[in-house]
Amino acid sequence: MENAEIYKEYKETMEALTACLKSLRSYEDQMVLAASDDDSEKLEDLVNKTQPDLLRFRGLDAERDRLEKALGIAGLPFSELLEKPELNEETRAGLAPILENLSRELMLFQESRENADRIMKVRLLNVNQILENQPLPKPFHETRA
């Protein structure tokens, strides 16, 4: 496969990754709301709905990795990728906004994930406090008549 074709496939994969991350971020935001409302049913439903997108994300990330290896750009930050001299202007111009959008979505996803983690930690702390205030159950042999 020619580099131009691989870059085209890479571009399409990065666009799909961006869309998938946007969807996952939406789920994360909804999970934060469900957790803050203490709505465990909605939270469980959202976790189940997220699974196909997570699998799709993993597949796209593996495809991205394969394409980056084929292009010899594995491990390069996006900024360095765009500065590669062998990139023609058309490819560079096509990739720049896609990589910028992906970077933004990654940052927003990380923020959503951090918010979700904070809410979950607060909920776990609340559960622990409730459990600490509960009397300890009697051992089984002490409850027999």
Phi, psi and omega in degrees: 000136181285151181304322180298320178292320180294318178297324178295314178296321178298315179301314180296320179295319180293324176295318179294321176299318179298313180297319180295317178297321178299318178295315179297322178296320178299316177298318179300316180298319178294324178294322177300315180296317180296319179292320180291333175273359181059039181260086186293327179295314179295321179299315179296319178298317180294320178299317179294320180291335182286333187307312180299321178293323177296317178296318178297318179300315180298319178296317179294323179293322176295320177295318177301315180299315179299315181293321179296322177295318180297327181272352182074029182240014181302131177085355180282134172296154182305320182298320179289324178301314182291342180267357181299129183296332181284353176283127176281164185299323181296315179295316180299315181294327179285324182281325187307307181292329179293314180292326176296314178297318180296317178300317179296315179296322177299315180297314180295322178296317179298320177296316178298318180297318178296319176299316179298317179298318179298314180297317180297320179296320177297316179298318178295321177298317178299316179297316179299319179296319178296316180295323179295330181273356179274142176292148180288138179292148177288145175302153185305315184293338178277346183267353179284143181275000000 
